[in-house]
CSV table of C-alpha atoms in Angstrom, one decimal:
chain,number,residue,atom,x,y,z
L,1,UNK,CA,0.0,-0.1,-0.2
L,2,UNK,CA,1.3,3.4,-1.0
L,3,UNK,CA,1.2,6.7,1.4
L,4,UNK,CA,-1.4,8.6,2.4
L,5,UNK,CA,-1.0,12.0,1.2
L,6,UNK,CA,-4.3,13.8,2.1
L,7,UNK,CA,-3.3,15.1,5.5
L,8,UNK,CA,0.6,15.0,5.2
L,9,UNK,CA,3.1,17.6,4.9
L,10,UNK,CA,6.4,17.3,4.0
L,11,UNK,CA,9.4,16.9,5.6
L,12,UNK,CA,11.4,19.9,7.1
L,13,UNK,CA,13.4,22.0,4.8
L,14,UNK,CA,16.6,20.1,5.6
L,15,UNK,CA,15.3,16.8,4.5
L,16,UNK,CA,17.0,15.2,1.1
L,17,UNK,CA,14.8,14.8,-1.6
L,18,UNK,CA,16.3,9.7,-9.9
L,19,UNK,CA,14.8,9.5,-13.5
L,20,UNK,CA,15.0,7.0,-15.7
L,21,UNK,CA,19.1,6.8,-15.5
L,22,UNK,CA,18.7,6.5,-11.9
L,23,UNK,CA,21.4,8.1,-9.3
L,24,UNK,CA,24.7,5.3,-10.2
L,25,UNK,CA,27.2,8.8,-10.1
L,26,UNK,CA,26.7,9.4,-6.2
L,27,UNK,CA,29.8,7.5,-5.3
L,28,UNK,CA,31.8,9.5,-7.8
L,29,UNK,CA,30.5,12.8,-7.0
L,30,UNK,CA,31.1,12.6,-3.0
L,31,UNK,CA,34.3,12.7,-3.4
L,32,UNK,CA,34.5,16.2,-4.2
L,33,UNK,CA,33.6,18.2,-1.9
L,34,UNK,CA,31.3,21.6,-2.1
L,35,UNK,CA,32.0,23.8,-5.6
L,36,UNK,CA,34.0,27.1,-4.5
L,37,UNK,CA,32.1,29.8,-3.4
L,38,UNK,CA,29.2,28.7,-0.4
L,39,UNK,CA,29.9,29.7,2.8
L,40,UNK,CA,33.3,31.5,3.5
L,41,UNK,CA,32.9,33.2,-0.1
L,42,UNK,CA,32.5,36.5,1.7
L,43,UNK,CA,29.5,39.1,1.2
L,44,UNK,CA,27.7,39.4,-2.4
L,45,UNK,CA,25.4,36.9,-4.2
L,46,UNK,CA,25.5,33.5,-3.4
L,47,UNK,CA,27.6,31.3,-5.6
L,48,UNK,CA,27.3,28.0,-4.4
L,49,UNK,CA,25.8,25.7,-1.9
L,50,UNK,CA,27.5,26.0,1.5
L,51,UNK,CA,29.4,23.0,3.2
L,52,UNK,CA,26.4,22.7,5.5
L,53,UNK,CA,23.5,22.7,3.2
L,54,UNK,CA,26.5,20.5,1.1
L,55,UNK,CA,26.5,18.0,3.9
L,56,UNK,CA,23.2,17.9,4.4
L,57,UNK,CA,22.5,17.2,1.1
L,58,UNK,CA,25.4,13.9,1.2
L,59,UNK,CA,23.9,12.6,3.9
L,60,UNK,CA,20.4,12.5,2.2
L,61,UNK,CA,22.4,10.7,-0.5
L,62,UNK,CA,23.9,7.9,1.4
L,63,UNK,CA,20.7,7.7,3.5
L,64,UNK,CA,18.5,7.0,0.9
L,65,UNK,CA,21.2,4.6,-0.6
L,66,UNK,CA,21.3,2.6,2.4
L,67,UNK,CA,17.6,2.7,3.5
L,68,UNK,CA,15.6,2.8,0.9
L,69,UNK,CA,14.4,-0.7,0.3
L,70,UNK,CA,13.7,-0.8,3.9
L,71,UNK,CA,11.8,2.7,3.5
L,72,UNK,CA,9.9,1.1,0.8
L,73,UNK,CA,9.3,-2.4,1.9
L,74,UNK,CA,5.6,-1.7,2.3
L,75,UNK,CA,5.3,-1.2,-1.5
L,76,UNK,CA,4.2,-3.6,-3.8
L,77,UNK,CA,6.4,-4.7,-6.6
L,78,UNK,CA,4.9,-4.1,-9.2
L,79,UNK,CA,2.7,-1.2,-7.5
L,80,UNK,CA,-1.3,-2.4,-8.2
L,81,UNK,CA,-2.2,0.7,-10.6
L,82,UNK,CA,-6.2,1.5,-10.7
L,83,UNK,CA,-8.2,0.9,-14.3
L,84,UNK,CA,-6.9,4.0,-16.8
L,85,UNK,CA,-9.1,3.3,-19.9
L,86,UNK,CA,-9.4,6.5,-21.6
L,87,UNK,CA,-6.8,7.9,-19.7
L,88,UNK,CA,-4.0,10.0,-22.2
L,89,UNK,CA,-0.6,9.4,-20.7
L,90,UNK,CA,2.4,10.4,-22.6
L,91,UNK,CA,6.1,9.1,-22.0
L,92,UNK,CA,9.5,10.6,-22.5
L,93,UNK,CA,12.5,7.8,-22.4
L,94,UNK,CA,10.0,4.8,-22.6
L,95,UNK,CA,12.1,2.3,-24.5
L,96,UNK,CA,14.6,1.6,-21.3
L,97,UNK,CA,15.3,1.4,-18.1
L,98,UNK,CA,12.4,3.1,-15.5
L,99,UNK,CA,10.8,4.3,-18.6
L,100,UNK,CA,9.9,1.1,-20.1
L,101,UNK,CA,8.2,-0.4,-16.9
L,102,UNK,CA,6.4,2.7,-16.6
L,103,UNK,CA,5.3,2.6,-20.0
L,104,UNK,CA,4.3,-0.9,-19.8
L,105,UNK,CA,2.5,-1.2,-16.4
L,106,UNK,CA,0.6,2.0,-17.7
L,107,UNK,CA,-0.4,0.2,-20.8
L,108,UNK,CA,-1.5,-2.6,-19.2
L,109,UNK,CA,-3.8,-0.9,-16.7
L,110,UNK,CA,-5.6,0.3,-19.9
L,111,UNK,CA,-4.5,3.9,-20.9
L,112,UNK,CA,-3.8,5.6,-24.2
L,113,UNK,CA,-0.3,5.1,-24.0
L,114,UNK,CA,2.3,7.3,-26.4
L,115,UNK,CA,5.9,6.3,-25.9
L,116,UNK,CA,7.4,9.7,-27.3
L,117,UNK,CA,11.1,7.9,-28.0
L,118,UNK,CA,14.5,8.6,-30.4
L,119,UNK,CA,14.7,5.2,-31.3
L,120,UNK,CA,10.5,4.6,-32.6
L,121,UNK,CA,11.6,1.3,-34.2
L,122,UNK,CA,12.9,-0.3,-30.6
L,123,UNK,CA,9.3,1.4,-29.6
L,124,UNK,CA,7.9,-1.0,-31.9
L,125,UNK,CA,9.3,-3.8,-30.7
L,126,UNK,CA,8.4,-3.4,-27.7
L,127,UNK,CA,4.9,-2.7,-28.0
L,128,UNK,CA,4.9,-6.2,-30.1
L,129,UNK,CA,6.3,-8.0,-27.3
L,130,UNK,CA,4.3,-6.9,-24.6
L,131,UNK,CA,1.2,-7.8,-26.8
L,132,UNK,CA,2.7,-11.4,-27.4
L,133,UNK,CA,2.4,-11.5,-23.8
L,134,UNK,CA,-1.0,-10.5,-23.2
L,135,UNK,CA,-3.4,-13.3,-22.9
L,136,UNK,CA,-6.0,-14.1,-25.3
L,137,UNK,CA,-8.8,-12.7,-23.6
L,138,UNK,CA,-6.8,-9.8,-22.5
L,139,UNK,CA,-7.6,-6.3,-24.7
L,140,UNK,CA,-5.3,-4.9,-27.0
L,141,UNK,CA,-2.8,-2.7,-25.8
L,142,UNK,CA,-4.0,0.8,-27.0
L,143,UNK,CA,-0.3,2.4,-27.7
L,144,UNK,CA,1.4,4.6,-30.1
L,145,UNK,CA,4.6,5.9,-30.7
L,146,UNK,CA,6.0,9.3,-31.8
L,147,UNK,CA,9.1,10.5,-32.1
L,148,UNK,CA,11.1,13.2,-29.6
L,149,UNK,CA,14.4,13.4,-29.4
L,150,UNK,CA,15.3,15.6,-26.0
L,151,UNK,CA,18.6,16.9,-27.8
L,152,UNK,CA,16.5,18.9,-30.0
L,153,UNK,CA,14.5,21.6,-28.8
L,154,UNK,CA,12.9,21.8,-32.9
L,155,UNK,CA,12.2,18.2,-31.8
L,156,UNK,CA,10.6,18.9,-28.8
L,157,UNK,CA,8.6,22.2,-30.5
L,158,UNK,CA,7.5,19.6,-33.6
L,159,UNK,CA,6.3,16.6,-31.3
L,160,UNK,CA,4.0,19.2,-29.4
L,161,UNK,CA,2.5,21.1,-32.4
L,162,UNK,CA,1.7,17.9,-34.0
L,163,UNK,CA,-0.2,15.9,-30.7
L,164,UNK,CA,-1.9,19.5,-29.6
L,165,UNK,CA,-3.1,19.7,-33.5
L,166,UNK,CA,-5.3,16.8,-32.5
L,167,UNK,CA,-7.2,18.6,-30.0
L,168,UNK,CA,-7.0,15.8,-27.7
L,169,UNK,CA,-7.3,15.9,-24.0
L,170,UNK,CA,-4.1,14.8,-22.6
L,171,UNK,CA,-4.5,13.4,-19.0
L,172,UNK,CA,-0.8,13.0,-18.1
L,173,UNK,CA,2.7,13.9,-19.1
L,174,UNK,CA,5.4,12.2,-17.7
L,175,UNK,CA,9.1,13.9,-18.2
L,176,UNK,CA,11.1,10.7,-17.5
L,177,UNK,CA,14.2,10.8,-20.3
L,178,UNK,CA,17.0,11.8,-18.7
L,179,UNK,CA,20.8,11.8,-19.2
L,180,UNK,CA,24.2,11.4,-16.8
L,181,UNK,CA,27.0,11.3,-18.9
L,182,UNK,CA,29.8,10.1,-16.0
L,183,UNK,CA,32.9,11.2,-16.0
L,184,UNK,CA,32.8,12.6,-19.6
L,185,UNK,CA,33.7,15.8,-20.8
L,186,UNK,CA,31.0,18.7,-21.2
L,187,UNK,CA,29.1,18.7,-24.1
L,188,UNK,CA,27.0,21.5,-26.2
L,189,UNK,CA,23.6,20.7,-27.6
L,190,UNK,CA,22.9,21.9,-31.4
L,191,UNK,CA,21.4,24.2,-29.7
L,192,UNK,CA,23.8,25.6,-27.5
L,193,UNK,CA,23.1,24.6,-24.5
L,194,UNK,CA,24.8,22.1,-22.1
L,195,UNK,CA,23.9,18.4,-22.4
L,196,UNK,CA,22.5,17.7,-18.6
L,197,UNK,CA,20.8,21.1,-18.3
L,198,UNK,CA,18.9,20.9,-22.0
L,199,UNK,CA,18.0,17.2,-21.4
L,200,UNK,CA,17.1,17.0,-18.5
L,201,UNK,CA,15.6,20.6,-17.5
L,202,UNK,CA,15.4,22.5,-20.8
L,203,UNK,CA,13.3,20.2,-23.0
L,204,UNK,CA,11.1,18.6,-20.5
L,205,UNK,CA,10.2,22.4,-19.7
L,206,UNK,CA,9.5,23.2,-23.1
L,207,UNK,CA,7.3,20.0,-23.8
L,208,UNK,CA,5.1,20.9,-20.7
L,209,UNK,CA,4.7,24.2,-21.4
L,210,UNK,CA,3.5,23.9,-25.0
L,211,UNK,CA,1.8,20.9,-24.5
L,212,UNK,CA,-0.1,23.3,-21.8
L,213,UNK,CA,-3.1,23.6,-24.1
L,214,UNK,CA,-3.7,19.6,-24.2
L,215,UNK,CA,-3.4,19.2,-20.1
L,216,UNK,CA,-6.0,22.2,-19.9
L,217,UNK,CA,-8.5,20.2,-22.1
L,218,UNK,CA,-7.8,17.1,-20.2
L,219,UNK,CA,-8.0,19.1,-16.6
L,220,UNK,CA,-7.7,17.5,-14.2
L,221,UNK,CA,-4.3,16.8,-15.5
L,222,UNK,CA,-0.8,16.0,-13.9
L,223,UNK,CA,2.8,17.0,-15.2
L,224,UNK,CA,5.3,14.0,-13.3
L,225,UNK,CA,8.9,15.4,-13.8
L,226,UNK,CA,10.9,11.9,-12.9
L,227,UNK,CA,14.1,13.6,-10.5
L,228,UNK,CA,16.4,12.6,-8.4
L,229,UNK,CA,17.6,12.5,-4.5
L,230,UNK,CA,20.8,14.6,-6.6
L,231,UNK,CA,19.1,17.6,-6.7
L,232,UNK,CA,20.3,18.5,-3.3
L,233,UNK,CA,24.0,18.7,-4.3
L,234,UNK,CA,23.2,21.0,-7.3
L,235,UNK,CA,23.1,25.2,-7.1
L,236,UNK,CA,21.8,26.9,-10.2
L,237,UNK,CA,23.0,29.9,-11.0
L,238,UNK,CA,20.7,31.7,-13.3
L,239,UNK,CA,23.5,33.8,-15.4
L,240,UNK,CA,25.6,30.3,-16.0
L,241,UNK,CA,23.3,27.7,-16.1
L,242,UNK,CA,25.4,26.0,-19.1
L,243,UNK,CA,28.3,26.1,-16.5
L,244,UNK,CA,31.0,28.0,-18.8
L,245,UNK,CA,31.6,31.4,-16.5
L,246,UNK,CA,34.5,29.3,-15.4
L,247,UNK,CA,33.3,30.1,-11.8
L,248,UNK,CA,33.3,26.2,-10.9
L,249,UNK,CA,35.2,23.5,-12.6
L,250,UNK,CA,33.3,21.7,-14.7
L,251,UNK,CA,32.0,18.0,-13.9
L,252,UNK,CA,29.8,15.8,-14.6
L,253,UNK,CA,27.4,15.2,-11.6
L,254,UNK,CA,27.6,19.4,-11.3
L,255,UNK,CA,25.8,19.3,-14.6
L,256,UNK,CA,23.4,16.0,-13.6
L,257,UNK,CA,22.7,18.2,-10.0
L,258,UNK,CA,22.0,21.1,-10.9
L,259,UNK,CA,20.0,20.8,-13.6
L,260,UNK,CA,17.8,18.4,-11.8
L,261,UNK,CA,17.8,21.4,-9.2
L,262,UNK,CA,16.8,23.5,-11.9
L,263,UNK,CA,13.8,21.4,-12.6
L,264,UNK,CA,12.7,21.5,-9.5
L,265,UNK,CA,13.1,25.3,-9.5
L,266,UNK,CA,10.6,25.5,-12.3
L,267,UNK,CA,8.3,23.0,-11.4
L,268,UNK,CA,7.8,25.3,-8.5
L,269,UNK,CA,7.2,28.1,-10.0
L,270,UNK,CA,4.6,26.7,-12.6
L,271,UNK,CA,3.0,25.2,-9.7
L,272,UNK,CA,2.2,28.4,-8.1
L,273,UNK,CA,1.5,30.6,-11.2
L,274,UNK,CA,-0.5,28.3,-12.8
L,275,UNK,CA,-4.4,28.9,-11.5
L,276,UNK,CA,-6.0,26.8,-9.5
L,277,UNK,CA,-8.9,26.0,-12.0
L,278,UNK,CA,-6.6,24.7,-14.7
L,279,UNK,CA,-6.3,21.4,-12.9
L,280,UNK,CA,-2.7,21.1,-14.1
L,281,UNK,CA,-1.0,20.0,-11.3
L,282,UNK,CA,2.9,19.8,-11.2
L,283,UNK,CA,4.9,16.7,-8.9
L,284,UNK,CA,8.5,15.7,-9.2
L,285,UNK,CA,9.2,12.3,-8.2
L,286,UNK,CA,11.9,10.5,-6.8
L,287,UNK,CA,12.6,6.9,-8.4
L,288,UNK,CA,15.4,6.3,-5.4
L,289,UNK,CA,18.8,5.2,-6.3
L,290,UNK,CA,18.2,2.2,-9.5
L,291,UNK,CA,20.3,-0.2,-11.3
L,292,UNK,CA,19.5,1.0,-15.3
L,293,UNK,CA,21.6,2.4,-18.5
L,294,UNK,CA,23.7,4.7,-16.7
L,295,UNK,CA,25.6,1.6,-15.4
L,296,UNK,CA,27.2,1.2,-18.6
L,297,UNK,CA,28.8,4.8,-18.4
L,298,UNK,CA,30.1,3.7,-14.9
L,299,UNK,CA,34.5,3.3,-15.0
L,300,UNK,CA,34.8,-0.6,-14.5
L,301,UNK,CA,35.2,-0.7,-10.7
L,302,UNK,CA,32.2,1.2,-10.0
L,303,UNK,CA,30.3,-0.8,-13.0
L,304,UNK,CA,31.8,-4.0,-10.8
L,305,UNK,CA,30.5,-2.6,-7.6
L,306,UNK,CA,27.2,-2.1,-8.8
L,307,UNK,CA,26.8,-6.1,-9.3
L,308,UNK,CA,28.0,-6.5,-6.1
L,309,UNK,CA,25.5,-4.3,-3.7
L,310,UNK,CA,22.3,-6.0,-5.7
L,311,UNK,CA,20.1,-5.7,-2.4
L,312,UNK,CA,20.5,-1.4,-2.1
L,313,UNK,CA,19.8,-0.3,-5.4
L,314,UNK,CA,16.4,-0.5,-6.5
L,315,UNK,CA,15.6,-2.7,-10.2
L,316,UNK,CA,13.5,-0.6,-12.9
L,317,UNK,CA,10.4,-2.1,-11.7
L,318,UNK,CA,10.7,-1.0,-8.6
L,319,UNK,CA,12.1,2.8,-9.3
L,320,UNK,CA,8.8,3.2,-11.6
L,321,UNK,CA,6.9,2.6,-8.2
L,322,UNK,CA,6.8,6.4,-7.0
L,323,UNK,CA,6.2,8.1,-10.8
L,324,UNK,CA,3.5,5.5,-11.4
L,325,UNK,CA,1.9,6.5,-8.2
L,326,UNK,CA,2.4,10.1,-9.0
L,327,UNK,CA,0.8,9.5,-12.3
L,328,UNK,CA,-2.3,7.7,-11.5
L,329,UNK,CA,-3.2,7.7,-7.8
L,330,UNK,CA,-6.4,9.8,-6.9
L,331,UNK,CA,-4.6,11.5,-3.4
L,332,UNK,CA,-2.0,13.5,-6.0
L,333,UNK,CA,-4.4,16.3,-7.2
L,334,UNK,CA,-5.5,17.2,-3.6
L,335,UNK,CA,-2.3,16.6,-2.6
L,336,UNK,CA,-1.1,19.2,-4.8
L,337,UNK,CA,-4.0,21.7,-4.6
L,338,UNK,CA,-3.7,21.5,-0.7
L,339,UNK,CA,0.3,23.0,-0.8
L,340,UNK,CA,-0.8,25.3,-3.4
L,341,UNK,CA,-3.2,26.9,-0.9
L,342,UNK,CA,-1.2,26.9,1.6
L,343,UNK,CA,1.6,28.9,-0.6
L,344,UNK,CA,4.1,26.1,0.0
L,345,UNK,CA,7.3,27.4,-1.7
L,346,UNK,CA,8.1,24.0,-3.5
L,347,UNK,CA,6.0,21.9,-6.2
L,348,UNK,CA,4.7,18.6,-4.8
L,349,UNK,CA,7.4,16.0,-4.4
L,350,UNK,CA,6.7,12.6,-3.9
L,351,UNK,CA,9.8,9.8,-2.5
L,352,UNK,CA,10.4,6.4,-3.7
L,353,UNK,CA,8.5,5.1,-1.2
L,354,UNK,CA,5.4,7.1,-2.2
L,355,UNK,CA,5.3,9.1,0.7
L,356,UNK,CA,5.3,13.1,0.4
L,357,UNK,CA,9.4,14.1,0.4
L,358,UNK,CA,10.4,17.8,0.5
L,359,UNK,CA,13.2,19.1,-1.9
L,360,UNK,CA,16.6,20.6,-0.9
L,361,UNK,CA,16.8,23.8,1.3
L,362,UNK,CA,18.1,25.4,-2.2
L,363,UNK,CA,15.1,24.5,-3.8
L,364,UNK,CA,13.2,26.3,-1.4
L,365,UNK,CA,14.5,29.6,-2.7
L,366,UNK,CA,11.8,31.9,-4.4
L,367,UNK,CA,14.5,34.3,-5.7
L,368,UNK,CA,16.6,31.8,-7.4
L,369,UNK,CA,13.4,29.6,-8.5
L,370,UNK,CA,12.3,32.8,-9.6
L,371,UNK,CA,15.7,33.9,-11.4
L,372,UNK,CA,15.6,30.5,-13.1
L,373,UNK,CA,12.2,30.6,-14.2
L,374,UNK,CA,12.8,33.3,-16.2
L,375,UNK,CA,16.2,32.2,-17.6
L,376,UNK,CA,14.3,29.2,-18.6
L,377,UNK,CA,11.5,30.9,-20.7
L,378,UNK,CA,14.6,32.7,-22.7
L,379,UNK,CA,16.6,29.6,-23.5
L,380,UNK,CA,13.5,27.9,-24.6
L,381,UNK,CA,12.4,30.6,-27.0
L,382,UNK,CA,9.2,31.4,-25.0
L,383,UNK,CA,8.1,34.8,-24.1
L,384,UNK,CA,7.9,35.8,-20.2
L,385,UNK,CA,4.1,36.0,-20.3
L,386,UNK,CA,3.6,32.2,-22.1
L,387,UNK,CA,2.0,30.6,-19.1
L,388,UNK,CA,-0.8,33.3,-18.6
L,389,UNK,CA,-1.3,33.2,-22.5
L,390,UNK,CA,-1.8,29.8,-23.1
L,391,UNK,CA,-3.6,29.7,-19.9
L,392,UNK,CA,-6.5,32.2,-22.1
L,393,UNK,CA,-6.2,30.1,-25.1
L,394,UNK,CA,-3.8,33.2,-26.8
L,395,UNK,CA,-1.3,31.9,-29.1
L,396,UNK,CA,2.2,31.8,-28.3
L,397,UNK,CA,5.2,32.2,-30.7
L,398,UNK,CA,8.1,29.4,-29.9
L,399,UNK,CA,11.4,30.5,-31.3
L,400,UNK,CA,11.6,26.0,-31.8
L,401,UNK,CA,9.8,24.7,-34.3
L,402,UNK,CA,8.4,27.4,-35.7
L,403,UNK,CA,5.1,26.6,-34.4
L,404,UNK,CA,2.1,28.3,-32.3
L,405,UNK,CA,0.6,26.7,-29.0
L,406,UNK,CA,-2.7,27.0,-28.5
């Protein structure tokens, strides 16, 4: 049985708060210490996490690693889902890891599932496999495949344009796809953005914004962002989201954790600004530390370590439970509305044990969250009043894909 959200608040602000690739890079990042510019950096604008925040973040990461299986022992595996007939759900990154499990279970629960993927052929092969596994008395799975590549913001805009043209409701958007290129040098997309920031934050933010008309048609609807405990060791400078200023030496774990914190901050401002009557609820879900495809990018010694400690790390099916809960449980909209009515500074966050969790201290900083919101809109090519216009049903010009969302 999953947690009861309706009469609960998040834990204290100091509590720690993965996504398709899981949190496989935690070990590599722990050795480095916080980037310079936090506590002790002198007066002026904060430039990094202080040692206390950094330490609390790492306590959360380590605690999750050792105790997640115990904390989530009350959950069924797989998680029991309600019937989802007539519910339209888009899942990004649905061909591997957590995303594959999310997609499979939603489809088997009767949802109209849209697999938004880079490799449509792989998705179609999976559909055929799942269909073959159905019993003779089972209804055919209601799944379709649409191409989406988060490395290209043009691809994101085209995807949203295609879906919105149907004038059909969208009930749930699950932003699951993400990357963590552990140990790799800094890379930039053709759009000019650091890869982690674009794939893990900018592209999902653009997708959610452009699909807002369809989400309003499907109201009450949900945007589920698969996040990570690693956001607790991230820090986002809105003037240096590409990590190119030279203030901090680039490390892959820094790019990843910053992108996940940026996602929480943007989601929180979205949650605060969208009116309750629109009926669109935003949730960040943490799957825990999960053994997925990210392990292929780890150093060989860490890959070997992964194989030696299966007890502590979730498999993808276990890691899918918090996202499935956030996407399907009837308590979630009420919980989001409660947080909104209490003017809670962070959007709803669901932990790997399907209970409420709180985001990091830095995620509660509304001033920097507002700066991240404004900078993100500029980076994804939307005007500052895009949200308000979309809610009112007015067309919004996006710099990417040459489309209008309406």
